[in-house]
């Protein structure tokens, strides 16, 4: 209630600050004298024009008569105003001003309080940030939960379970880089597992706008080395092959994945669509109780896992180069152009990204939707590289 009273007092003071100048009686402006001064100037100008010959005598006389008539009308209006009772006029003005003051001081605050009582939450207690951090958090307040876990991990940096809990939350709230780091810490503390490696790889893919980078591919390969049937890693390795321009390899990986995916698996339609995108034929869903086919060939996993950092970077650049080469012969692939622009952004090749955007815009110059998506990709590239980054 004290806060409500303070707001009411502030409203009253604000209204008084606006209405106070209106309560002062101001002297009437000399409109009559101003009009007479204008008419005198007009008479003088008419006389000058008549004397110089620019205005004929008859027209000059008519103009003088018209100005004189206006001067007489102004004098008549002034006399009529002088006859009116000034006290009565002052009382009328005062009544109107008081009505406006009552409206501003009473109706506006009462209306605002009623509207807040109907639509607001006057009984809701305050929730300062410091108290929210020390109190038991509401499970719907994700930001507070994340903050609490982060503070816990600062004090207990070897709590692998904390990192494992925090990592998927980071991913859901749009912080994929932090999610990837949290998964890496969980792997360091709790040890490697197929799910942890695969989750870290997915976070890296999200952070790179859908591009399966060398680090992500290594994470998926590590996951499949521990569990050859881990579906998420197989899917993303197939996506890496597609982005690399190796459609046959992507079809083989996704075909093998579908062959061991149950018919009711929620991710089966997504894999089938990806397989169809590269021209593969979806195999029949496995029968319940049938032996599960293995995941990607061991050679595929070993090849991806055994690469050094420089070799993996070279592999990614080779993937991007082959994608660019394919687009030079098949330019009407807007998804391919968007992947190429994002890939150049991840690699830091700002000039090549700008050249790809220019070529794509020329290709889709008559496609407003495609041009809009290219504009959005350019904004993402600028946000990623920054204005001063030269690649």
mmCIF file of C-alpha atoms in Angstrom:
data_model
loop_
_atom_site.group_PDB
_atom_site.id
_atom_site.type_symbol
_atom_site.label_atom_id
_atom_site.label_comp_id
_atom_site.label_asym_id
_atom_site.label_seq_id
_atom_site.Cartn_x
_atom_site.Cartn_y
_atom_site.Cartn_z
ATOM 1 C CA UNK A 1 0.000 0.000 0.000
ATOM 2 C CA UNK A 2 2.882 2.392 0.697
ATOM 3 C CA UNK A 3 4.117 1.887 -2.861
ATOM 4 C CA UNK A 4 0.606 2.515 -4.201
ATOM 5 C CA UNK A 5 0.371 5.749 -2.157
ATOM 6 C CA UNK A 6 3.740 6.883 -3.505
ATOM 7 C CA UNK A 7 2.606 6.280 -7.082
ATOM 8 C CA UNK A 8 -0.651 8.181 -6.407
ATOM 9 C CA UNK A 9 1.300 11.143 -5.005
ATOM 10 C CA UNK A 10 3.658 11.144 -7.993
ATOM 11 C CA UNK A 11 0.652 11.146 -10.343
ATOM 12 C CA UNK A 12 -0.910 14.085 -8.518
ATOM 13 C CA UNK A 13 2.340 16.063 -8.622
ATOM 14 C CA UNK A 14 2.717 15.389 -12.345
ATOM 15 C CA UNK A 15 -0.849 16.557 -12.995
ATOM 16 C CA UNK A 16 -0.308 19.717 -10.931
ATOM 17 C CA UNK A 17 2.885 20.476 -12.840
ATOM 18 C CA UNK A 18 0.891 20.406 -16.066
ATOM 19 C CA UNK A 19 -2.190 22.250 -14.782
ATOM 20 C CA UNK A 20 -0.463 24.965 -12.745
ATOM 21 C CA UNK A 21 0.411 27.175 -15.719
ATOM 22 C CA UNK A 22 -3.232 26.991 -16.833
ATOM 23 C CA UNK A 23 -4.448 28.438 -13.517
ATOM 24 C CA UNK A 24 -2.641 31.750 -14.104
ATOM 25 C CA UNK A 25 -4.585 34.581 -15.737
ATOM 26 C CA UNK A 26 -2.603 35.873 -18.633
ATOM 27 C CA UNK A 27 -3.027 39.250 -20.261
ATOM 28 C CA UNK A 28 -4.786 39.192 -23.623
ATOM 29 C CA UNK A 29 -2.514 39.592 -26.549
ATOM 30 C CA UNK A 30 -2.842 42.853 -28.446
ATOM 31 C CA UNK A 31 -4.477 41.344 -31.497
ATOM 32 C CA UNK A 32 -6.346 44.572 -32.257
ATOM 33 C CA UNK A 33 -3.194 46.693 -32.260
ATOM 34 C CA UNK A 34 -1.402 44.156 -34.433
ATOM 35 C CA UNK A 35 -4.212 44.238 -36.989
ATOM 36 C CA UNK A 36 -4.147 48.041 -37.093
ATOM 37 C CA UNK A 37 -0.381 48.016 -37.663
ATOM 38 C CA UNK A 38 -0.829 45.683 -40.636
ATOM 39 C CA UNK A 39 -3.552 47.864 -42.116
ATOM 40 C CA UNK A 40 -1.376 50.995 -41.736
ATOM 41 C CA UNK A 41 1.447 49.243 -43.586
ATOM 42 C CA UNK A 42 -0.986 48.328 -46.355
ATOM 43 C CA UNK A 43 -2.153 51.962 -46.690
ATOM 44 C CA UNK A 44 1.461 53.144 -46.876
ATOM 45 C CA UNK A 45 2.267 50.552 -49.557
ATOM 46 C CA UNK A 46 -0.796 51.574 -51.598
ATOM 47 C CA UNK A 47 0.288 55.215 -51.417
ATOM 48 C CA UNK A 48 3.808 54.330 -52.615
ATOM 49 C CA UNK A 49 2.520 52.268 -55.533
ATOM 50 C CA UNK A 50 0.105 55.040 -56.579
ATOM 51 C CA UNK A 51 2.821 57.686 -56.416
ATOM 52 C CA UNK A 52 5.253 55.607 -58.508
ATOM 53 C CA UNK A 53 2.582 54.824 -61.081
ATOM 54 C CA UNK A 54 2.635 51.049 -60.540
ATOM 55 C CA UNK A 55 -1.008 51.200 -59.338
ATOM 56 C CA UNK A 56 -3.661 53.163 -61.320
ATOM 57 C CA UNK A 57 -5.445 55.923 -59.438
ATOM 58 C CA UNK A 58 -8.875 54.236 -59.496
ATOM 59 C CA UNK A 59 -7.494 50.931 -58.196
ATOM 60 C CA UNK A 60 -5.472 52.701 -55.521
ATOM 61 C CA UNK A 61 -8.587 54.474 -54.278
ATOM 62 C CA UNK A 62 -10.558 51.228 -54.183
ATOM 63 C CA UNK A 63 -7.761 49.530 -52.232
ATOM 64 C CA UNK A 64 -7.640 52.389 -49.710
ATOM 65 C CA UNK A 65 -11.406 52.117 -49.192
ATOM 66 C CA UNK A 66 -11.179 48.347 -48.598
ATOM 67 C CA UNK A 67 -8.369 48.734 -46.045
ATOM 68 C CA UNK A 68 -10.266 51.493 -44.282
ATOM 69 C CA UNK A 69 -13.337 49.238 -44.099
ATOM 70 C CA UNK A 70 -11.269 46.516 -42.439
ATOM 71 C CA UNK A 71 -9.868 49.005 -39.913
ATOM 72 C CA UNK A 72 -13.408 50.087 -38.999
ATOM 73 C CA UNK A 73 -14.487 46.441 -38.598
ATOM 74 C CA UNK A 74 -11.553 45.795 -36.260
ATOM 75 C CA UNK A 75 -12.472 48.830 -34.152
ATOM 76 C CA UNK A 76 -16.091 47.631 -33.941
ATOM 77 C CA UNK A 77 -14.991 44.178 -32.747
ATOM 78 C CA UNK A 78 -12.747 45.768 -30.113
ATOM 79 C CA UNK A 79 -15.587 47.875 -28.795
ATOM 80 C CA UNK A 80 -17.916 44.849 -28.620
ATOM 81 C CA UNK A 81 -15.338 42.929 -26.647
ATOM 82 C CA UNK A 82 -14.920 45.832 -24.257
ATOM 83 C CA UNK A 83 -18.677 45.890 -23.562
ATOM 84 C CA UNK A 84 -18.682 42.199 -22.469
ATOM 85 C CA UNK A 85 -18.340 41.649 -18.712
ATOM 86 C CA UNK A 86 -14.696 40.699 -18.040
ATOM 87 C CA UNK A 87 -15.589 39.182 -14.647
ATOM 88 C CA UNK A 88 -18.074 36.784 -16.245
ATOM 89 C CA UNK A 89 -15.498 35.696 -18.823
ATOM 90 C CA UNK A 90 -12.948 35.113 -16.076
ATOM 91 C CA UNK A 91 -15.437 32.979 -14.116
ATOM 92 C CA UNK A 92 -16.152 30.834 -17.195
ATOM 93 C CA UNK A 93 -12.446 30.271 -17.795
ATOM 94 C CA UNK A 94 -11.906 29.403 -14.122
ATOM 95 C CA UNK A 95 -14.732 26.841 -14.152
ATOM 96 C CA UNK A 96 -13.329 25.136 -17.236
ATOM 97 C CA UNK A 97 -9.861 24.995 -15.720
ATOM 98 C CA UNK A 98 -11.177 23.532 -12.467
ATOM 99 C CA UNK A 99 -13.102 20.861 -14.368
ATOM 100 C CA UNK A 100 -9.945 19.906 -16.233
ATOM 101 C CA UNK A 101 -7.995 19.771 -12.961
ATOM 102 C CA UNK A 102 -10.595 17.520 -11.281
ATOM 103 C CA UNK A 103 -10.582 15.210 -14.304
ATOM 104 C CA UNK A 104 -6.790 14.952 -14.326
ATOM 105 C CA UNK A 105 -6.367 14.555 -10.566
ATOM 106 C CA UNK A 106 -9.228 12.130 -9.905
ATOM 107 C CA UNK A 107 -10.487 10.340 -12.981
ATOM 108 C CA UNK A 108 -7.141 9.436 -14.559
ATOM 109 C CA UNK A 109 -5.595 7.846 -11.399
ATOM 110 C CA UNK A 110 -8.867 6.098 -10.483
ATOM 111 C CA UNK A 111 -9.216 4.724 -14.014
ATOM 112 C CA UNK A 112 -5.579 3.553 -14.028
ATOM 113 C CA UNK A 113 -5.978 1.864 -10.612
ATOM 114 C CA UNK A 114 -9.158 0.101 -11.736
ATOM 115 C CA UNK A 115 -7.512 -1.094 -14.948
ATOM 116 C CA UNK A 116 -4.505 -2.426 -13.029
ATOM 117 C CA UNK A 117 -6.786 -4.129 -10.485
ATOM 118 C CA UNK A 118 -8.593 -5.908 -13.320
ATOM 119 C CA UNK A 119 -5.638 -6.833 -15.558
ATOM 120 C CA UNK A 120 -2.643 -6.688 -13.224
ATOM 121 C CA UNK A 121 -1.544 -8.588 -10.144
ATOM 122 C CA UNK A 122 -1.582 -6.119 -7.223
ATOM 123 C CA UNK A 123 -1.167 -8.895 -4.636
ATOM 124 C CA UNK A 124 1.878 -10.415 -6.347
ATOM 125 C CA UNK A 125 4.908 -9.941 -4.072
ATOM 126 C CA UNK A 126 8.136 -8.448 -5.357
ATOM 127 C CA UNK A 127 10.821 -10.760 -6.746
ATOM 128 C CA UNK A 128 14.278 -9.138 -6.559
ATOM 129 C CA UNK A 129 17.030 -11.056 -8.352
ATOM 130 C CA UNK A 130 19.093 -11.551 -5.197
ATOM 131 C CA UNK A 131 16.171 -13.168 -3.364
ATOM 132 C CA UNK A 132 15.334 -15.335 -6.375
ATOM 133 C CA UNK A 133 18.898 -16.643 -6.454
ATOM 134 C CA UNK A 134 18.914 -17.528 -2.744
ATOM 135 C CA UNK A 135 15.376 -18.920 -2.602
ATOM 136 C CA UNK A 136 14.211 -22.289 -3.882
ATOM 137 C CA UNK A 137 13.847 -21.625 -7.621
ATOM 138 C CA UNK A 138 10.656 -22.073 -9.580
ATOM 139 C CA UNK A 139 11.220 -24.984 -11.959
ATOM 140 C CA UNK A 140 9.784 -22.875 -14.792
ATOM 141 C CA UNK A 141 12.442 -20.201 -14.304
ATOM 142 C CA UNK A 142 15.124 -21.749 -16.503
ATOM 143 C CA UNK A 143 17.482 -18.757 -16.280
ATOM 144 C CA UNK A 144 17.614 -18.997 -12.492
ATOM 145 C CA UNK A 145 18.136 -22.748 -12.594
ATOM 146 C CA UNK A 146 21.016 -22.351 -15.053
ATOM 147 C CA UNK A 147 22.553 -19.623 -12.915
ATOM 148 C CA UNK A 148 22.361 -21.795 -9.821
ATOM 149 C CA UNK A 149 24.001 -24.753 -11.557
ATOM 150 C CA UNK A 150 26.731 -22.504 -13.004
ATOM 151 C CA UNK A 151 27.511 -21.126 -9.547
ATOM 152 C CA UNK A 152 27.632 -24.684 -8.197
ATOM 153 C CA UNK A 153 30.051 -25.760 -10.926
ATOM 154 C CA UNK A 154 32.307 -22.778 -10.239
ATOM 155 C CA UNK A 155 32.702 -24.078 -6.708
ATOM 156 C CA UNK A 156 32.784 -27.751 -7.762
ATOM 157 C CA UNK A 157 34.519 -27.865 -11.162
ATOM 158 C CA UNK A 158 34.830 -31.680 -11.093
ATOM 159 C CA UNK A 159 31.112 -32.363 -10.778
ATOM 160 C CA UNK A 160 30.598 -34.212 -14.039
ATOM 161 C CA UNK A 161 26.915 -34.856 -13.333
ATOM 162 C CA UNK A 162 26.336 -31.109 -13.108
ATOM 163 C CA UNK A 163 27.865 -30.554 -16.533
ATOM 164 C CA UNK A 164 25.812 -33.413 -17.961
ATOM 165 C CA UNK A 165 22.616 -31.874 -16.593
ATOM 166 C CA UNK A 166 23.494 -28.360 -17.774
ATOM 167 C CA UNK A 167 24.604 -29.239 -21.319
ATOM 168 C CA UNK A 168 21.167 -30.114 -22.811
ATOM 169 C CA UNK A 169 19.630 -27.073 -21.095
ATOM 170 C CA UNK A 170 22.221 -24.863 -22.792
ATOM 171 C CA UNK A 171 21.245 -26.400 -26.126
ATOM 172 C CA UNK A 172 17.525 -25.807 -25.573
ATOM 173 C CA UNK A 173 17.972 -22.148 -24.636
ATOM 174 C CA UNK A 174 20.105 -21.378 -27.685
ATOM 175 C CA UNK A 175 23.650 -21.608 -26.269
ATOM 176 C CA UNK A 176 25.141 -24.466 -28.339
ATOM 177 C CA UNK A 177 28.774 -23.439 -27.818
ATOM 178 C CA UNK A 178 28.303 -23.628 -24.041
ATOM 179 C CA UNK A 179 26.515 -26.954 -24.493
ATOM 180 C CA UNK A 180 29.471 -28.384 -26.421
ATOM 181 C CA UNK A 181 31.898 -27.216 -23.713
ATOM 182 C CA UNK A 182 29.693 -28.721 -20.986
ATOM 183 C CA UNK A 183 29.564 -32.075 -22.792
ATOM 184 C CA UNK A 184 33.355 -31.985 -23.166
ATOM 185 C CA UNK A 185 33.711 -31.421 -19.416
ATOM 186 C CA UNK A 186 31.315 -34.306 -18.717
ATOM 187 C CA UNK A 187 33.402 -36.575 -20.948
ATOM 188 C CA UNK A 188 36.596 -35.459 -19.209
ATOM 189 C CA UNK A 189 35.223 -36.102 -15.721
ATOM 190 C CA UNK A 190 32.781 -38.984 -16.174
ATOM 191 C CA UNK A 191 34.516 -40.697 -19.060
ATOM 192 C CA UNK A 192 33.544 -41.184 -22.715
ATOM 193 C CA UNK A 193 30.256 -42.690 -23.810
ATOM 194 C CA UNK A 194 28.491 -42.890 -27.151
ATOM 195 C CA UNK A 195 25.669 -40.622 -25.992
ATOM 196 C CA UNK A 196 28.012 -37.942 -24.602
ATOM 197 C CA UNK A 197 30.152 -37.852 -27.751
ATOM 198 C CA UNK A 198 27.088 -37.805 -29.978
ATOM 199 C CA UNK A 199 25.448 -35.034 -27.936
ATOM 200 C CA UNK A 200 28.614 -32.947 -28.099
ATOM 201 C CA UNK A 201 28.757 -33.436 -31.871
ATOM 202 C CA UNK A 202 25.143 -32.294 -32.248
ATOM 203 C CA UNK A 203 25.846 -29.163 -30.202
ATOM 204 C CA UNK A 204 28.813 -28.381 -32.477
ATOM 205 C CA UNK A 205 26.593 -28.808 -35.553
ATOM 206 C CA UNK A 206 23.979 -26.434 -34.130
ATOM 207 C CA UNK A 207 26.704 -23.921 -33.251
ATOM 208 C CA UNK A 208 27.949 -23.983 -36.872
ATOM 209 C CA UNK A 209 24.452 -23.432 -38.332
ATOM 210 C CA UNK A 210 23.990 -26.997 -39.522
ATOM 211 C CA UNK A 211 27.482 -27.625 -40.904
ATOM 212 C CA UNK A 212 29.094 -30.849 -39.717
ATOM 213 C CA UNK A 213 32.534 -29.515 -38.880
ATOM 214 C CA UNK A 214 35.686 -31.561 -38.391
ATOM 215 C CA UNK A 215 35.297 -31.492 -34.587
ATOM 216 C CA UNK A 216 31.678 -32.597 -34.872
ATOM 217 C CA UNK A 217 32.606 -35.433 -37.249
ATOM 218 C CA UNK A 218 35.315 -36.565 -34.821
ATOM 219 C CA UNK A 219 32.768 -36.585 -31.975
ATOM 220 C CA UNK A 220 30.332 -38.700 -34.012
ATOM 221 C CA UNK A 221 33.127 -41.066 -35.022
ATOM 222 C CA UNK A 222 34.130 -41.449 -31.359
ATOM 223 C CA UNK A 223 30.495 -42.224 -30.500
ATOM 224 C CA UNK A 224 30.227 -44.921 -33.186
ATOM 225 C CA UNK A 225 33.522 -46.418 -32.078
ATOM 226 C CA UNK A 226 31.873 -47.040 -28.702
ATOM 227 C CA UNK A 227 28.443 -47.992 -30.068
ATOM 228 C CA UNK A 228 28.199 -48.765 -33.816
ATOM 229 C CA UNK A 229 24.389 -48.584 -33.604
ATOM 230 C CA UNK A 230 24.163 -45.068 -32.117
ATOM 231 C CA UNK A 231 21.613 -43.511 -34.552
ATOM 232 C CA UNK A 232 22.286 -39.820 -34.105
ATOM 233 C CA UNK A 233 25.966 -40.131 -34.960
ATOM 234 C CA UNK A 234 25.196 -42.203 -38.062
ATOM 235 C CA UNK A 235 22.689 -39.624 -39.261
ATOM 236 C CA UNK A 236 25.104 -36.709 -38.883
ATOM 237 C CA UNK A 237 27.977 -38.587 -40.523
ATOM 238 C CA UNK A 238 25.640 -39.152 -43.475
ATOM 239 C CA UNK A 239 24.878 -35.433 -43.440
ATOM 240 C CA UNK A 240 28.621 -34.715 -43.446
ATOM 241 C CA UNK A 241 29.015 -36.911 -46.526
ATOM 242 C CA UNK A 242 26.155 -35.068 -48.251
ATOM 243 C CA UNK A 243 27.662 -31.685 -47.430
ATOM 244 C CA UNK A 244 30.974 -32.994 -48.770
ATOM 245 C CA UNK A 245 29.306 -33.803 -52.084
ATOM 246 C CA UNK A 246 29.621 -37.582 -51.528
ATOM 247 C CA UNK A 247 26.012 -38.515 -52.221
ATOM 248 C CA UNK A 248 26.775 -42.243 -52.595
ATOM 249 C CA UNK A 249 28.449 -42.398 -49.191
ATOM 250 C CA UNK A 250 25.560 -40.488 -47.608
ATOM 251 C CA UNK A 251 23.046 -42.873 -49.205
ATOM 252 C CA UNK A 252 24.994 -45.889 -47.937
ATOM 253 C CA UNK A 253 25.232 -44.551 -44.361
ATOM 254 C CA UNK A 254 21.562 -43.547 -44.214
ATOM 255 C CA UNK A 255 20.481 -46.776 -45.889
ATOM 256 C CA UNK A 256 22.301 -48.802 -43.239
ATOM 257 C CA UNK A 257 20.732 -46.634 -40.535
ATOM 258 C CA UNK A 258 17.226 -47.167 -41.913
ATOM 259 C CA UNK A 259 17.815 -50.904 -42.213
ATOM 260 C CA UNK A 260 18.236 -51.161 -38.447
ATOM 261 C CA UNK A 261 15.694 -48.473 -37.465
ATOM 262 C CA UNK A 262 12.334 -49.767 -36.168
ATOM 263 C CA UNK A 263 9.241 -48.753 -38.121
ATOM 264 C CA UNK A 264 7.863 -46.785 -35.160
ATOM 265 C CA UNK A 265 11.080 -44.899 -34.406
ATOM 266 C CA UNK A 266 10.303 -41.145 -34.312
ATOM 267 C CA UNK A 267 13.399 -40.241 -36.320
ATOM 268 C CA UNK A 268 12.791 -42.740 -39.125
ATOM 269 C CA UNK A 269 10.845 -40.273 -41.388
ATOM 270 C CA UNK A 270 13.690 -37.752 -41.114
ATOM 271 C CA UNK A 271 16.284 -40.328 -42.142
ATOM 272 C CA UNK A 272 14.079 -41.568 -44.979
ATOM 273 C CA UNK A 273 13.667 -38.020 -46.282
ATOM 274 C CA UNK A 274 17.434 -37.486 -46.141
ATOM 275 C CA UNK A 275 18.021 -40.733 -48.011
ATOM 276 C CA UNK A 276 15.526 -39.741 -50.714
ATOM 277 C CA UNK A 277 17.267 -36.369 -51.013
ATOM 278 C CA UNK A 278 20.482 -38.058 -52.172
ATOM 279 C CA UNK A 279 18.676 -40.496 -54.462
ATOM 280 C CA UNK A 280 18.790 -43.554 -52.206
ATOM 281 C CA UNK A 281 16.096 -46.197 -51.850
ATOM 282 C CA UNK A 282 14.742 -46.764 -48.363
ATOM 283 C CA UNK A 283 14.997 -50.407 -47.215
ATOM 284 C CA UNK A 284 12.142 -52.143 -45.436
ATOM 285 C CA UNK A 285 11.850 -51.571 -41.722
ATOM 286 C CA UNK A 286 13.430 -54.379 -39.667
ATOM 287 C CA UNK A 287 11.140 -57.043 -38.285
ATOM 288 C CA UNK A 288 10.874 -57.264 -34.518
ATOM 289 C CA UNK A 289 13.372 -59.805 -33.208
ATOM 290 C CA UNK A 290 15.486 -59.745 -36.371
ATOM 291 C CA UNK A 291 19.244 -59.262 -35.919
ATOM 292 C CA UNK A 292 20.328 -55.631 -35.979
ATOM 293 C CA UNK A 293 22.609 -54.647 -38.805
ATOM 294 C CA UNK A 294 25.815 -52.919 -37.775
ATOM 295 C CA UNK A 295 26.329 -49.201 -38.154
ATOM 296 C CA UNK A 296 28.766 -47.534 -40.537
ATOM 297 C CA UNK A 297 31.677 -49.637 -41.596
ATOM 298 C CA UNK A 298 34.565 -49.747 -39.174
ATOM 299 C CA UNK A 299 36.792 -48.325 -41.868
ATOM 300 C CA UNK A 300 34.572 -45.250 -42.116
ATOM 301 C CA UNK A 301 34.721 -44.681 -38.383
ATOM 302 C CA UNK A 302 38.462 -45.270 -38.189
ATOM 303 C CA UNK A 303 39.137 -42.954 -41.116
ATOM 304 C CA UNK A 304 37.238 -40.100 -39.473
ATOM 305 C CA UNK A 305 38.619 -40.739 -35.995
ATOM 306 C CA UNK A 306 42.277 -41.075 -36.954
ATOM 307 C CA UNK A 307 42.610 -37.697 -38.662
ATOM 308 C CA UNK A 308 44.833 -35.062 -37.110
ATOM 309 C CA UNK A 309 43.564 -31.515 -36.572
ATOM 310 C CA UNK A 310 45.178 -30.260 -39.775
ATOM 311 C CA UNK A 311 43.855 -33.259 -41.689
ATOM 312 C CA UNK A 312 40.346 -32.725 -40.380
ATOM 313 C CA UNK A 313 40.519 -29.049 -41.323
ATOM 314 C CA UNK A 314 41.703 -30.040 -44.779
ATOM 315 C CA UNK A 315 38.824 -32.518 -44.976
ATOM 316 C CA UNK A 316 36.296 -29.774 -44.168
ATOM 317 C CA UNK A 317 37.815 -27.430 -46.722
ATOM 318 C CA UNK A 318 37.681 -30.242 -49.271
ATOM 319 C CA UNK A 319 34.011 -30.741 -48.469
ATOM 320 C CA UNK A 320 33.337 -27.034 -48.968
ATOM 321 C CA UNK A 321 35.337 -26.943 -52.198
ATOM 322 C CA UNK A 322 33.390 -29.877 -53.626
ATOM 323 C CA UNK A 323 30.118 -28.259 -52.619
ATOM 324 C CA UNK A 324 31.163 -25.059 -54.392
ATOM 325 C CA UNK A 325 32.153 -27.071 -57.476
ATOM 326 C CA UNK A 326 28.788 -28.827 -57.539
ATOM 327 C CA UNK A 327 26.928 -25.521 -57.257
ATOM 328 C CA UNK A 328 28.853 -24.172 -60.224
ATOM 329 C CA UNK A 329 27.187 -26.844 -62.379
ATOM 330 C CA UNK A 330 23.895 -27.078 -60.436
ATOM 331 C CA UNK A 331 23.288 -23.478 -59.346
ATOM 332 C CA UNK A 332 19.540 -23.764 -58.707
ATOM 333 C CA UNK A 333 20.024 -25.304 -55.255
ATOM 334 C CA UNK A 334 19.220 -22.595 -52.707
ATOM 335 C CA UNK A 335 19.864 -24.954 -49.778
ATOM 336 C CA UNK A 336 23.309 -25.697 -51.185
ATOM 337 C CA UNK A 337 24.144 -21.991 -51.477
ATOM 338 C CA UNK A 338 23.023 -21.354 -47.908
ATOM 339 C CA UNK A 339 25.196 -24.245 -46.668
ATOM 340 C CA UNK A 340 28.135 -22.905 -48.664
ATOM 341 C CA UNK A 341 27.789 -19.400 -47.206
ATOM 342 C CA UNK A 342 27.558 -20.778 -43.662
ATOM 343 C CA UNK A 343 30.536 -23.066 -44.297
ATOM 344 C CA UNK A 344 32.681 -20.149 -45.470
ATOM 345 C CA UNK A 345 31.591 -18.260 -42.365
ATOM 346 C CA UNK A 346 32.666 -21.108 -40.110
ATOM 347 C CA UNK A 347 36.020 -21.316 -41.900
ATOM 348 C CA UNK A 348 36.488 -17.545 -41.659
ATOM 349 C CA UNK A 349 36.606 -17.048 -45.446
ATOM 350 C CA UNK A 350 34.577 -13.838 -45.457
ATOM 351 C CA UNK A 351 35.533 -12.879 -49.004
ATOM 352 C CA UNK A 352 34.503 -16.255 -50.408
ATOM 353 C CA UNK A 353 31.229 -16.059 -48.500
ATOM 354 C CA UNK A 354 30.533 -12.637 -50.010
ATOM 355 C CA UNK A 355 31.345 -13.957 -53.498
ATOM 356 C CA UNK A 356 29.021 -16.933 -52.944
ATOM 357 C CA UNK A 357 26.238 -14.577 -51.861
ATOM 358 C CA UNK A 358 26.779 -12.446 -54.963
ATOM 359 C CA UNK A 359 26.618 -15.464 -57.287
ATOM 360 C CA UNK A 360 23.558 -16.864 -55.516
ATOM 361 C CA UNK A 361 21.725 -13.538 -55.759
ATOM 362 C CA UNK A 362 22.416 -13.389 -59.474
ATOM 363 C CA UNK A 363 21.093 -16.944 -59.836
ATOM 364 C CA UNK A 364 17.896 -16.255 -57.869
ATOM 365 C CA UNK A 365 17.379 -12.631 -58.919
ATOM 366 C CA UNK A 366 13.722 -13.346 -59.783
ATOM 367 C CA UNK A 367 12.987 -15.387 -56.647
ATOM 368 C CA UNK A 368 11.958 -13.087 -53.787
ATOM 369 C CA UNK A 369 11.837 -15.881 -51.205
ATOM 370 C CA UNK A 370 15.340 -17.085 -52.063
ATOM 371 C CA UNK A 371 16.683 -13.528 -51.978
ATOM 372 C CA UNK A 372 15.168 -13.061 -48.528
ATOM 373 C CA UNK A 373 16.882 -16.200 -47.253
ATOM 374 C CA UNK A 374 20.179 -15.027 -48.725
ATOM 375 C CA UNK A 375 19.780 -11.667 -46.973
ATOM 376 C CA UNK A 376 19.204 -13.500 -43.693
ATOM 377 C CA UNK A 377 22.315 -15.618 -44.313
ATOM 378 C CA UNK A 378 24.335 -12.458 -44.930
ATOM 379 C CA UNK A 379 23.161 -11.005 -41.612
ATOM 380 C CA UNK A 380 24.134 -14.218 -39.835
ATOM 381 C CA UNK A 381 27.552 -14.081 -41.506
ATOM 382 C CA UNK A 382 28.069 -10.478 -40.372
ATOM 383 C CA UNK A 383 27.065 -11.374 -36.819
ATOM 384 C CA UNK A 384 29.460 -14.341 -36.813
ATOM 385 C CA UNK A 385 32.525 -12.677 -38.319
ATOM 386 C CA UNK A 386 32.079 -9.100 -37.130
ATOM 387 C CA UNK A 387 32.611 -5.939 -39.207
ATOM 388 C CA UNK A 388 36.356 -5.910 -38.771
ATOM 389 C CA UNK A 389 37.045 -9.564 -39.547
ATOM 390 C CA UNK A 390 38.848 -10.006 -42.823
ATOM 391 C CA UNK A 391 38.779 -13.790 -42.706
#
